[in-house]
Coordinates of C-alpha atoms in Angstrom, one line a residue:
X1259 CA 6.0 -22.4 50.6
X1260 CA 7.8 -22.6 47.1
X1261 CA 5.8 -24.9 44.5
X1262 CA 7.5 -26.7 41.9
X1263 CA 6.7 -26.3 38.0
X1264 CA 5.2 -30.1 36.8
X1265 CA 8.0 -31.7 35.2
X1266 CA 6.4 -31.5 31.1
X1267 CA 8.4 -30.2 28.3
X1268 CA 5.4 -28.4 26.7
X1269 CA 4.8 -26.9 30.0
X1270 CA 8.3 -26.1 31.1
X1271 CA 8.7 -24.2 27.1
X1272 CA 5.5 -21.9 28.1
X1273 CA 6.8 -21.2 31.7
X1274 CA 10.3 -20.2 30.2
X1275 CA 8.4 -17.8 27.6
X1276 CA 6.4 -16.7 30.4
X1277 CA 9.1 -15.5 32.1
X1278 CA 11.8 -14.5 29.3
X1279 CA 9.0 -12.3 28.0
X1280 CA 7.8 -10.7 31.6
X1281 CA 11.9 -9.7 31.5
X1282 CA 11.5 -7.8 28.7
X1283 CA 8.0 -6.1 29.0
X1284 CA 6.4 -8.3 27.0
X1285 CA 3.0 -10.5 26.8
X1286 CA 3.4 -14.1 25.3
X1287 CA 0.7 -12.7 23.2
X1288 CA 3.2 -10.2 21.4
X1289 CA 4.9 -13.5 19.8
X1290 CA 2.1 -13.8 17.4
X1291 CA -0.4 -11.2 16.8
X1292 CA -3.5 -11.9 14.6
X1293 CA -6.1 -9.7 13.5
X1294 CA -9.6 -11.0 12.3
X1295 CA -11.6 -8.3 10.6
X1296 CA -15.3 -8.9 9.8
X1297 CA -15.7 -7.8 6.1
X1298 CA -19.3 -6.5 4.7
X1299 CA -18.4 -7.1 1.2
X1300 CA -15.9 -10.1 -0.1
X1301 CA -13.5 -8.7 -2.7
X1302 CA -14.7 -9.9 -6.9
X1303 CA -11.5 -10.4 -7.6
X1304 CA -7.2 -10.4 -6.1
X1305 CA -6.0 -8.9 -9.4
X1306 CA -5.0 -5.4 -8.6
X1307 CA -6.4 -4.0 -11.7
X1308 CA -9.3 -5.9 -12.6
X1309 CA -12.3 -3.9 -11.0
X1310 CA -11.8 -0.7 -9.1
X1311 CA -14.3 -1.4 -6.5
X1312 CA -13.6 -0.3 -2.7
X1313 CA -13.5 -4.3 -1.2
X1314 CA -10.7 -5.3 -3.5
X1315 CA -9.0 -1.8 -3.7
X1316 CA -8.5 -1.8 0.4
X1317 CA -7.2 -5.5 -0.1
X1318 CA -5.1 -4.7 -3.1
X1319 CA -3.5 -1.6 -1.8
X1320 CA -2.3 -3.7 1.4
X1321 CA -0.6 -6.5 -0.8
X1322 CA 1.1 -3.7 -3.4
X1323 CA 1.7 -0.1 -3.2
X1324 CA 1.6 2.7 -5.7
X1325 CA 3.6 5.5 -6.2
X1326 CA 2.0 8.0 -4.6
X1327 CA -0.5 7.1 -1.4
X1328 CA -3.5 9.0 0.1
X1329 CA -4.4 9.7 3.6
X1330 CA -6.9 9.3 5.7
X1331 CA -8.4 12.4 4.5
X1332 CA -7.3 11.9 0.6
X1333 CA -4.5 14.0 0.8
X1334 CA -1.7 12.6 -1.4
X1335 CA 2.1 11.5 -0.1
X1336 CA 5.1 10.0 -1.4
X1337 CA 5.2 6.0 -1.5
X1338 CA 7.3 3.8 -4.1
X1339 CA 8.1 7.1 -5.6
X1340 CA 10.1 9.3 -3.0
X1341 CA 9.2 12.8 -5.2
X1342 CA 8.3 14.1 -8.3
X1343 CA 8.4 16.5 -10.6
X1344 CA 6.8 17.7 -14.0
X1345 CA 7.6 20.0 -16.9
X1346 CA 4.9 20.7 -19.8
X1347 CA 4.0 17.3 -20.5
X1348 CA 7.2 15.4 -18.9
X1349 CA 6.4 14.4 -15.6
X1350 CA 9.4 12.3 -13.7
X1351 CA 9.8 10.0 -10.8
X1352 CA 12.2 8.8 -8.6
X1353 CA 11.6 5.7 -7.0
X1354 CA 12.3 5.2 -3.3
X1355 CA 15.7 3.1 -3.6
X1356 CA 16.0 -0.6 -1.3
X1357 CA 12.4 -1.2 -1.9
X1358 CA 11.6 -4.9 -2.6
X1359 CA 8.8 -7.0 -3.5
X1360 CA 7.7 -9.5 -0.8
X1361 CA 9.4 -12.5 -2.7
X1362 CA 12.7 -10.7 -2.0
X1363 CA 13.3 -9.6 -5.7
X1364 CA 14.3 -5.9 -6.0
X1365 CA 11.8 -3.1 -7.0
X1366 CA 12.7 -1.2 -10.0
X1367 CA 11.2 1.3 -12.8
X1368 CA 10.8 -1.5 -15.0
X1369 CA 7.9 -2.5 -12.7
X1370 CA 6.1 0.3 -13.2
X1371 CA 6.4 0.4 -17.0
X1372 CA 5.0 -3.2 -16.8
X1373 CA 2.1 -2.5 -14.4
X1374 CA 1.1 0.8 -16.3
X1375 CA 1.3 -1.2 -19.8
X1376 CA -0.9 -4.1 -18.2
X1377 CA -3.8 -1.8 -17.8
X1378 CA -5.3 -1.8 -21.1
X1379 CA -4.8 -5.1 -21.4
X1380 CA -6.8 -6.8 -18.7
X1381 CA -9.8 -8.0 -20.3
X1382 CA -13.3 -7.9 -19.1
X1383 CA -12.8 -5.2 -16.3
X1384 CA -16.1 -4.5 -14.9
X1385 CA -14.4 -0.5 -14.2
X1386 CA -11.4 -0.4 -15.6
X1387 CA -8.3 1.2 -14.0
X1388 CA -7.7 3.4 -17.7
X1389 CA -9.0 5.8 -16.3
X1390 CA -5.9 6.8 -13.9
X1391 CA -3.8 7.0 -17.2
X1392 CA -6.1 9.1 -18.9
X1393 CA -4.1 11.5 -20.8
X1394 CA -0.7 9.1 -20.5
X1395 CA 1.2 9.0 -24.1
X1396 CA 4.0 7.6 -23.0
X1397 CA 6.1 5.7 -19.7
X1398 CA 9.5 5.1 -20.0
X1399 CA 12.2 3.6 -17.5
X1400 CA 15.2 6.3 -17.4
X1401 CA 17.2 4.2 -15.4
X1402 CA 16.5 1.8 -12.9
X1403 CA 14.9 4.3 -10.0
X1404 CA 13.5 6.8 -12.6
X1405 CA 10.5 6.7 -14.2
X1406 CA 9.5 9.2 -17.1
X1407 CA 5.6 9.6 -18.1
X1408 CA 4.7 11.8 -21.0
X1409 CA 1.2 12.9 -21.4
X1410 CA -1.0 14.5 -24.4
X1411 CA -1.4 17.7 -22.7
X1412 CA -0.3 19.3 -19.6
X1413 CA -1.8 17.1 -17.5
X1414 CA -2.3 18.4 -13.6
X1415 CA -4.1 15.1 -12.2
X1416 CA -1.2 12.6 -13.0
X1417 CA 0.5 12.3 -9.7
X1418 CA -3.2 12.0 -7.8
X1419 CA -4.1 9.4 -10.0
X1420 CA -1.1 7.6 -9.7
X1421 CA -2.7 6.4 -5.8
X1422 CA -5.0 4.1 -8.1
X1423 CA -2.8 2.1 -9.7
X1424 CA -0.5 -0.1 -7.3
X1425 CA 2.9 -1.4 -8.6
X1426 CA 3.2 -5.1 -9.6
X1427 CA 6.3 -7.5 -10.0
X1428 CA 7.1 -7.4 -13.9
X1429 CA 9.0 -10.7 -12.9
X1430 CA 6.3 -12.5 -11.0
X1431 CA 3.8 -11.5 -13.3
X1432 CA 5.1 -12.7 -16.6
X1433 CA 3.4 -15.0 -18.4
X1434 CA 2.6 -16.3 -22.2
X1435 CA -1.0 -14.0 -22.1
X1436 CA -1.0 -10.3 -23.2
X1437 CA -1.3 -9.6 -19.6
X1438 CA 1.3 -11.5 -18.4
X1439 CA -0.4 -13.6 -15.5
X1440 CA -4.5 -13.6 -15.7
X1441 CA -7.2 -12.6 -13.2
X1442 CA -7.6 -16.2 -12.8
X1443 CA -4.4 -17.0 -11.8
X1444 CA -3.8 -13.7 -9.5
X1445 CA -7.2 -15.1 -7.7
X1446 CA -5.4 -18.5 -6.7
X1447 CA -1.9 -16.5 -5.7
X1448 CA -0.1 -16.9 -8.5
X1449 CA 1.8 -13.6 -9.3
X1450 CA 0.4 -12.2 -6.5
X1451 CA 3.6 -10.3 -5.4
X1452 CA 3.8 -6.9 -4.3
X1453 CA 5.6 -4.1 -2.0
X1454 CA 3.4 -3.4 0.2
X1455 CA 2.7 -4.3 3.7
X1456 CA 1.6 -7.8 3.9
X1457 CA 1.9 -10.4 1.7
X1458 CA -1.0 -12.9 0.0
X1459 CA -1.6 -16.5 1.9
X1460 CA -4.9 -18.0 0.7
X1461 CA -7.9 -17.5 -0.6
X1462 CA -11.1 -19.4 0.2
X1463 CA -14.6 -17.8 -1.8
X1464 CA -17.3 -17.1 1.1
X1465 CA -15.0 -18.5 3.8
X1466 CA -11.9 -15.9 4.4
X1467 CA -8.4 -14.1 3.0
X1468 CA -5.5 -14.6 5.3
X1469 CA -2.5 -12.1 4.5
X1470 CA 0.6 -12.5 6.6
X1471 CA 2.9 -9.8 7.3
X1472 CA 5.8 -8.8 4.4
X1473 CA 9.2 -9.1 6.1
X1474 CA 10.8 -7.2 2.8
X1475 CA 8.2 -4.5 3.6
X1476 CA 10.1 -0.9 2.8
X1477 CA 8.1 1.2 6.1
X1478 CA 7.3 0.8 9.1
X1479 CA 6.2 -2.8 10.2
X1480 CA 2.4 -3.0 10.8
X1481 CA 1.4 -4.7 14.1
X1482 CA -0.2 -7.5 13.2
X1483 CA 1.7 -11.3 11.8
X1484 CA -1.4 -12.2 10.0
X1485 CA -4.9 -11.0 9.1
X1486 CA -8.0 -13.1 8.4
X1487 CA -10.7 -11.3 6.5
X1488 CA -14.0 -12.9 6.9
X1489 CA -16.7 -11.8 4.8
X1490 CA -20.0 -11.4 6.6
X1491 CA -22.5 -9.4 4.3
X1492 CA -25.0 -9.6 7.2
X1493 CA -24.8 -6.7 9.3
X1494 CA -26.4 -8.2 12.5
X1495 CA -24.4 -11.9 12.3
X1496 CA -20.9 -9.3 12.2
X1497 CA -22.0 -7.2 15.4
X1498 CA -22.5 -11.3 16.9
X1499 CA -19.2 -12.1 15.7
X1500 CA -17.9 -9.3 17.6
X1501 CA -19.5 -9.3 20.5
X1502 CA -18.8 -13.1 20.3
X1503 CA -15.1 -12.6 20.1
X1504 CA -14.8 -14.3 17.1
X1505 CA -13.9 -11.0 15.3
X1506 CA -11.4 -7.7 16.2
X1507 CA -13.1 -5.4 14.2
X1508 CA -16.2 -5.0 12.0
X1509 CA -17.6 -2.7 8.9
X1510 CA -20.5 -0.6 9.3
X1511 CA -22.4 -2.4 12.3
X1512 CA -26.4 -1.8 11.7
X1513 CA -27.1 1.6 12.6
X1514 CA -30.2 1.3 14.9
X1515 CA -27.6 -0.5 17.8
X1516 CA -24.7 2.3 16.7
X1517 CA -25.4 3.6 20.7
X1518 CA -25.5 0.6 22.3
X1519 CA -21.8 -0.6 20.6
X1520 CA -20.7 3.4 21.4
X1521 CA -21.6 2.4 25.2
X1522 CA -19.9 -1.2 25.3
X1523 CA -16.6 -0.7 27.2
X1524 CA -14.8 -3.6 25.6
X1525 CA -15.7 -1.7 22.3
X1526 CA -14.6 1.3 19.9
X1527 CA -16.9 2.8 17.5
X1528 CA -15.5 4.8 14.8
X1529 CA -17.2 7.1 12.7
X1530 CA -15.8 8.7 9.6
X1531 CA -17.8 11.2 6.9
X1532 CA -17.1 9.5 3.4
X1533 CA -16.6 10.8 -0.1
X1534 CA -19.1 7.8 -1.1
X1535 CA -22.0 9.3 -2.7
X1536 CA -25.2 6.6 -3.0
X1537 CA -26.9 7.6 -6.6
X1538 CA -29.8 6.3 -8.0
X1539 CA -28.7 5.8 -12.0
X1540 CA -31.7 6.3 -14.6
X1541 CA -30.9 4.3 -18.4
X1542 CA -30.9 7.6 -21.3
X1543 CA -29.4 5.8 -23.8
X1544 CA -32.2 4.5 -26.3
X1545 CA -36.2 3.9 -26.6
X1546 CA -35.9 0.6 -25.3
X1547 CA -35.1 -0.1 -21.3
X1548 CA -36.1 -3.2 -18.7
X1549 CA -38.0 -3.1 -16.3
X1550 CA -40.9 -0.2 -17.3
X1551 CA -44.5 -0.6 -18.1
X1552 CA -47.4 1.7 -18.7
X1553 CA -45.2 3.7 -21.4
X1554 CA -46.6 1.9 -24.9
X1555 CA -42.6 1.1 -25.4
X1556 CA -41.4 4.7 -24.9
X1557 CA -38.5 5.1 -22.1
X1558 CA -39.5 7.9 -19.8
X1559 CA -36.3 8.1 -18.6
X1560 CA -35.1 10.2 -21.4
X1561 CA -37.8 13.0 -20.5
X1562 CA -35.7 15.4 -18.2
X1563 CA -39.3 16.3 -16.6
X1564 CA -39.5 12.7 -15.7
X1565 CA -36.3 12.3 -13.9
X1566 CA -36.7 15.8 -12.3
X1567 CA -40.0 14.2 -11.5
X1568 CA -38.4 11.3 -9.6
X1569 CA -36.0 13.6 -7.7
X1570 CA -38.3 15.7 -6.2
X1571 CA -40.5 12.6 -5.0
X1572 CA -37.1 12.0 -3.0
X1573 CA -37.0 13.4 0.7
X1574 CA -33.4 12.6 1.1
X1575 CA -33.6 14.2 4.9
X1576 CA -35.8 12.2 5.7
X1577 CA -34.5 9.1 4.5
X1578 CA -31.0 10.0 6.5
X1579 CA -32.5 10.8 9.1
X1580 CA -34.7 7.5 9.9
X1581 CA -33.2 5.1 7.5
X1582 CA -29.9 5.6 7.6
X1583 CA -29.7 6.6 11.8
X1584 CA -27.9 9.8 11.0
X1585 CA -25.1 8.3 9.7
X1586 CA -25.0 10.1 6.5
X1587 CA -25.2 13.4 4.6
X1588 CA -28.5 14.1 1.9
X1589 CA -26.7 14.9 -1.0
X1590 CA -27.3 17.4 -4.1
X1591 CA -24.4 16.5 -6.1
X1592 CA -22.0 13.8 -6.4
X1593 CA -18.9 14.7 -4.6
X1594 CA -19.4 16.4 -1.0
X1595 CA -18.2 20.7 -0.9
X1596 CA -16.0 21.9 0.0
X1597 CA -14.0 18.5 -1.5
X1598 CA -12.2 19.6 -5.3
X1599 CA -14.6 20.4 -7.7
X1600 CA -17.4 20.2 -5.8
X1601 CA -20.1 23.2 -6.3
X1602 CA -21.1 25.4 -3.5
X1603 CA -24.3 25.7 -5.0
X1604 CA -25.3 22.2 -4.7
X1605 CA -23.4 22.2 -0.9
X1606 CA -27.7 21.6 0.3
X1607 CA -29.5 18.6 -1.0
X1608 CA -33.0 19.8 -2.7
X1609 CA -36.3 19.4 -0.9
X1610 CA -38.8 17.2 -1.5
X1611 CA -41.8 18.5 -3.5
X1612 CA -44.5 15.6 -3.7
X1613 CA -47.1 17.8 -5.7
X1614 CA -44.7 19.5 -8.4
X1615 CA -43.4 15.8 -8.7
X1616 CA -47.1 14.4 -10.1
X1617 CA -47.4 18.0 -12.2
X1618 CA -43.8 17.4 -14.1
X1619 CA -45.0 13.6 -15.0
X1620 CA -48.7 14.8 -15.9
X1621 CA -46.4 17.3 -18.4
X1622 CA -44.5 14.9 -19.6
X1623 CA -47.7 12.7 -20.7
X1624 CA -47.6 10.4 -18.0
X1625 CA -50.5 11.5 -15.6
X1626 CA -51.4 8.0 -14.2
X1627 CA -47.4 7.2 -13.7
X1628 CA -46.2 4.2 -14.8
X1629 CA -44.4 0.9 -13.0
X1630 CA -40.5 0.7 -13.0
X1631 CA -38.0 -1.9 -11.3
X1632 CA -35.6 -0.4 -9.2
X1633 CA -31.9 -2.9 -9.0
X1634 CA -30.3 -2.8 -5.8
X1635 CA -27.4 -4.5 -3.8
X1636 CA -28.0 -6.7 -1.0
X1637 CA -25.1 -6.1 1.3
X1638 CA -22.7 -3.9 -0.4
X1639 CA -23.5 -0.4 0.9
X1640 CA -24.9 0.8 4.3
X1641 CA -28.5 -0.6 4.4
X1642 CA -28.9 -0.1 1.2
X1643 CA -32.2 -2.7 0.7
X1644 CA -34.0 -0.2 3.3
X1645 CA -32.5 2.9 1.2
X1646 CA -33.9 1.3 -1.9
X1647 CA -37.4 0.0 -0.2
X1648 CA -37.4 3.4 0.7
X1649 CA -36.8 5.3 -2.5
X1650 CA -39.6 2.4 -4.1
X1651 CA -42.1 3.8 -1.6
X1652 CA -41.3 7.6 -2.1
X1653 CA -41.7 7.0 -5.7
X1654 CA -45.1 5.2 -5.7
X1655 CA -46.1 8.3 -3.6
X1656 CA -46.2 10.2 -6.8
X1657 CA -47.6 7.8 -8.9
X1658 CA -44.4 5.7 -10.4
X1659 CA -45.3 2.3 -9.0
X1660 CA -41.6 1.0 -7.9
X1661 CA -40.7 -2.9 -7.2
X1662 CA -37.3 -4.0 -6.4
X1663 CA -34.9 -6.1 -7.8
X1664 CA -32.2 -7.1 -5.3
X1665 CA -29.6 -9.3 -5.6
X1666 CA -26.1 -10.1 -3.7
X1667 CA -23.2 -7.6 -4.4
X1668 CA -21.5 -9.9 -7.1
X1669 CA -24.7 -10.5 -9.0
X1670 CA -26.3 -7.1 -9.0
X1671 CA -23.0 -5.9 -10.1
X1672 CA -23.0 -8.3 -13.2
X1673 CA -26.7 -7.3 -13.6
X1674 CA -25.9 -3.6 -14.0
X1675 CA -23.0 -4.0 -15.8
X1676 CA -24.7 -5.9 -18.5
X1677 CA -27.7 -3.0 -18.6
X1678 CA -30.4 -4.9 -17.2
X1679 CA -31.6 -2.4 -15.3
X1680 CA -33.4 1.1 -16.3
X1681 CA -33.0 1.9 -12.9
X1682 CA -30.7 1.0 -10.2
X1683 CA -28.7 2.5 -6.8
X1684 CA -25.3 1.9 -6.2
X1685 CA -22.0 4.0 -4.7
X1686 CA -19.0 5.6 -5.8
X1687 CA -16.2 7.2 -3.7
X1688 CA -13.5 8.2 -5.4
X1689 CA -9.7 7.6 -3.3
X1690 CA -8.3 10.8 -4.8
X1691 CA -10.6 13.5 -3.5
X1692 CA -11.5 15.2 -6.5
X1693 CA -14.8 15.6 -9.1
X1694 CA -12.6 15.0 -12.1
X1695 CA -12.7 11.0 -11.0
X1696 CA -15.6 11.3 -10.2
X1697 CA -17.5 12.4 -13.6
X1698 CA -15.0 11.1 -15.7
X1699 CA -16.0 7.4 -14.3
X1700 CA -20.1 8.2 -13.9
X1701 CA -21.6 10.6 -16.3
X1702 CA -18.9 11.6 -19.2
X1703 CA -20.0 9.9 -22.7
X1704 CA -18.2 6.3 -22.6
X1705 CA -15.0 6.0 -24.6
X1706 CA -13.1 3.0 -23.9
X1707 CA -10.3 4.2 -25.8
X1708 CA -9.9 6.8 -23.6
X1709 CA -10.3 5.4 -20.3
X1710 CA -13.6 7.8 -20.2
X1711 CA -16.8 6.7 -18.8
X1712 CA -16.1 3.3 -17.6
X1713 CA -18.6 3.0 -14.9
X1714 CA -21.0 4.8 -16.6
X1715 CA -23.9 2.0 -16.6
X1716 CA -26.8 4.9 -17.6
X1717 CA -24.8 5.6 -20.8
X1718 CA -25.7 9.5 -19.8
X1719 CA -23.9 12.1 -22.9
X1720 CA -24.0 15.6 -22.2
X1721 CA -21.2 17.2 -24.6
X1722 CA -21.5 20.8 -22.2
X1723 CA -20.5 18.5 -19.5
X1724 CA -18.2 16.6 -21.0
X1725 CA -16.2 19.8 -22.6
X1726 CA -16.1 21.7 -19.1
X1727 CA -14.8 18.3 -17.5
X1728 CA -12.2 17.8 -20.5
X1729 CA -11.1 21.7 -19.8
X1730 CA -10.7 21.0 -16.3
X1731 CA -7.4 18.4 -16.8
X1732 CA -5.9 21.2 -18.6
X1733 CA -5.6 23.8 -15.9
X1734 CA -2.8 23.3 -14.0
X1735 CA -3.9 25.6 -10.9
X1736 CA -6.1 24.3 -8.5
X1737 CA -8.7 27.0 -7.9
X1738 CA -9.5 27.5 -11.8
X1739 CA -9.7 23.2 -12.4
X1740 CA -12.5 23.0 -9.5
X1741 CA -14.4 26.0 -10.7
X1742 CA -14.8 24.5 -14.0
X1743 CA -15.3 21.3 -12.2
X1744 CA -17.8 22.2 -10.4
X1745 CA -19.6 24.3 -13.6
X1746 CA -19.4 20.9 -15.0
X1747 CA -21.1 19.3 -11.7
X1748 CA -24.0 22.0 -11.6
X1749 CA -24.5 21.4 -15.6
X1750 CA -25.4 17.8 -14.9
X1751 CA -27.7 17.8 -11.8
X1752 CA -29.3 20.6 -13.7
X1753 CA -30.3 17.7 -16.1
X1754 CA -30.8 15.2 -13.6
X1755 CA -28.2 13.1 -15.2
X1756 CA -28.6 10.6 -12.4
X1757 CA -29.6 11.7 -8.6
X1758 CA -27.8 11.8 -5.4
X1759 CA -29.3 10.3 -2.7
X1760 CA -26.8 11.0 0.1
X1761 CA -23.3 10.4 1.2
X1762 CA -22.3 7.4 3.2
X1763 CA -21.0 8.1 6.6
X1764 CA -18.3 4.9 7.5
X1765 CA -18.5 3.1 11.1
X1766 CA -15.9 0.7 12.3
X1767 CA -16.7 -1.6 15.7
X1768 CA -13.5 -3.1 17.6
X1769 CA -12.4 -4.4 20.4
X1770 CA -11.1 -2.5 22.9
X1771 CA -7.2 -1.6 22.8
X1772 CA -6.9 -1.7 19.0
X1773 CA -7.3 1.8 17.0
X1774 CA -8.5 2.7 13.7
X1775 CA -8.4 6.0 12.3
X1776 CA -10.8 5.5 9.9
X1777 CA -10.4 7.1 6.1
X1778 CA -12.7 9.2 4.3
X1779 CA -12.6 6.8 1.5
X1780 CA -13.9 4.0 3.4
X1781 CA -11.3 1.4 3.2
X1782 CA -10.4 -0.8 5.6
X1783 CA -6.2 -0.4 5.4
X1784 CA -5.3 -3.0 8.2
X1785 CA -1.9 -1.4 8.4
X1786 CA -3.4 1.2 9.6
X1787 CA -4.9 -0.6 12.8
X1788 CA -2.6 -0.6 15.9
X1789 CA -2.4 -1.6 19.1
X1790 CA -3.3 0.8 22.1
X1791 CA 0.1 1.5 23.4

């Protein structure tokens, strides 16, 4: 018996998709695909070169593009620019040619000169993004698809660095301020223009980002219409979400139900080593530091006995091991070997030595200890309140009495930025592979000027360091730059500049019949997720 379809308009329209779409090998579904990705961490800011932290970096670098991109494993390929070259100090590139900005306006080496110049000039940069021009004298436009960049010396790390600084719109930036458009007004959309991918819809604090897809977009069009980014910061409420189907995909799901999610059929786990090293930062900068008592006003923190001290209290393996589910490395330096720069001889994290640990502080005059406040993130890094809990109660164990201070991402960040801490535990991972970033962001002496030290909260100075690091961006071959990188690495854990704790291992949940790679620098590049085929 043949039935007959109600006589509706709205249901007629669907019928007629249905079948149009059947025809062709399609789902309805295809017409408009969103993906809704649970984040751990909401972004600080939109502006591409305000604060070079991981949640707006994987954001930024989906709304813009940069010369040069890195892959999943950090290795670096051609983007804006199609090649390069360099000469002495001359280095030259030639932008890929049709590329456009997601307004429609054409993509030219003026752009670059404009985003390189704006670099300097955003102000109040929490990490600044100087230090991918370190070295840069000079950036000229040649012509409209060639871009010149002098530097002071021979300068081997330009093109690398160029994957941290993502191309803006000279046009849809300009403005009356010496930065053309502000922070402020990149956070509400204004000027929010790019080449990349997807393009900037809305912004709601706490609530979500929506992106929708960039139909000027140069490559290859990524699968989805529009993304919503939620921020969930509580590890438990994103595993509901997903399993709830309010989500597609999740950050680093709570590691103690890692097995369950692994066995879930409608679900993909993805697990990917990092380059994020999670350090514990100790204040050397001057007799007076917060958060210490039982000193009579002297900071023990300068005492190299004391912070050896507080790294031998440290059983990293077995912190990894029950804290942290496996899902990690126990680091000894702050980069992982056999990645550029990194030392073989700090490849093994050191051992835990409880006893030597009370004999260094007795040494160093403090044989009853003395009470410190640890600051710690709520939220940002993979359970990082249990990691600090944990590192509090390893170093009351030898007789520093350790409270914490923990705060959500946004104000902890502030906190540490503004040096109210003589202690504190936070991440790095660096998205060009190498130590160089790495040292020349945490540990060398802080020069603004130079682009040198931004994120160097401890205010550690160690001119041997800081020489062999300086020598490093000199040597043009590979194999001689990471041996004096990693001299430079084994120099400062030798001084327990600040201590590793281990390196992060990233886990992504979805949905089954979506993929993820997953990258080594942790971001969360929604390009990059496809549909199963």
């Amino acid at each position: 018996m043949r039935g007959n379809l109600p006589n509706h308009p709205a249901i007629c329209r669907w019928a007629m998709t249905v079948a149009i779409t059947a025809a062709i090998g399609l789902s309805p579904a295809a017409f408009a695909r969103d993906l809704v990705v649970a984040l751990k961490t909401e972004p600080t800011s939109m502006d591409p070169q305000y604060h070079s932290l991981t949640p707006n970096i994987q954001l930024s670098q989906t709304l813009f593009e940069g010369l040069v991109c890195a892959g999943p494993e950090l290795s670096i390929k051609p983007c804006l620019a199609e090649s390069w070259s360099s000469k002495g100090k001359v280095w030259t590139f030639k932008l890929r040619p049709g590329v456009k900005f997601s307004d429609g306006s054409p993509m030219t080496a003026a752009d670059v000169v404009f985003t390189f110049d704006r670099v300097a000039k955003v102000p109040n940069s929490p990490s600044s993004f100087k230090i991918y021009l370190q070295e840069v004298d000079k950036v000229e436009a040649v012509d409209p698809l060639t871009v010149r960049i002098t530097t002071a010396i021979p300068y081997p790390l330009l093109a690398v660095n160029m994957v941290g600084l993502p191309i803006m719109s000279a046009k849809a930036m300009a403005g009356p301020l010496p930065e053309g458009k502000s922070t402020t007004e990149l956070n509400g959309g204004l000027g929010l223009v790019g080449a990349g991918p997807y393009r900037f819809v809305s912004w709601k604090r706490g609530v979500e980002v929506i992106f929708e897809r960039n139909p000027h977009y140069w490559g290859r069009a990524p699968d989805w219409d529009k993304v919503i980014y939620r921020p969930i910061s509580n590890p438990a409420a994103r595993v509901a979400a997903l399993l709830s189907g309010d989500v597609d995909l999740v950050e680093d799901p709570p590691t103690d139900v890692l097995e369950r999610l692994q066995k879930d059929p409608k679900l993909t786990v993805v697990t990917k080593a990092s380059s994020r090293i999670i350090y514990v930062a100790l204040d050397q900068f001057g007799e007076q530091t917060p958060g210490i008592e039982g000193t009579k006003g002297k900071n023990p923190l300068l005492d190299k006995k004391v912070r050896e001290a507080l790294s031998l209290g440290l059983d990293r393996h077995a912190l990894v091991a029950r804290i942290m589910g496996g899902v990690g490395t126990p680091a000894g330096q702050l980069l992982p070997y056999p990645m550029a720069g990194a030392s073989k001889n700090l490849a093994m994290a050191p051992k835990v030595d409880t006893e030597k640990a009370k004999a260094l502080l007795k040494e160093a005059g403090y044989p009853d200890g003395f009470t410190i406040v640890l600051g710690t993130p709520n939220g940002r890094y993979i359970n990082d309140i249990k990691v600090a809990q944990t590192i509090a109660a390893m170093w009351t164990r030898i007789g520093v009495k350790t409270s914490i201070d923990a705060n959500a991402p946004a104000v902890f960040f502030k906190n540490r930025d503004s040096h109210s801490y003589s202690a504190y535990m936070a991440g790095w991972g660096t998205a060009t592979g190498e130590m160089s970033n790495t040292l020349n962001s945490l540990l060398v002496t802080p020069n603004k000027d130079k682009g040198q030290g931004t994120t160097n909260r401890s205010r550690y100075s160690n001119s041997e360091m800081d020489k062999l690091v300086a020598e490093s961006a000199t040597l043009m071959e590979d194999g001689p730059r990471a041996a004096a990188l990693a001299k430079a690495s084994e120099v400062a854990m030798a001084d327990f500049a600040m201590l590793p704790i281990h390196f992060e291992h990233s886990v992504w949940a979805m949905k089954k019949g979506i993929t993820f790679e997953g990258r080594a620098d942790q971001q969360t590049m929604v390009q990059h997720v496809t549909l199963v085929k």
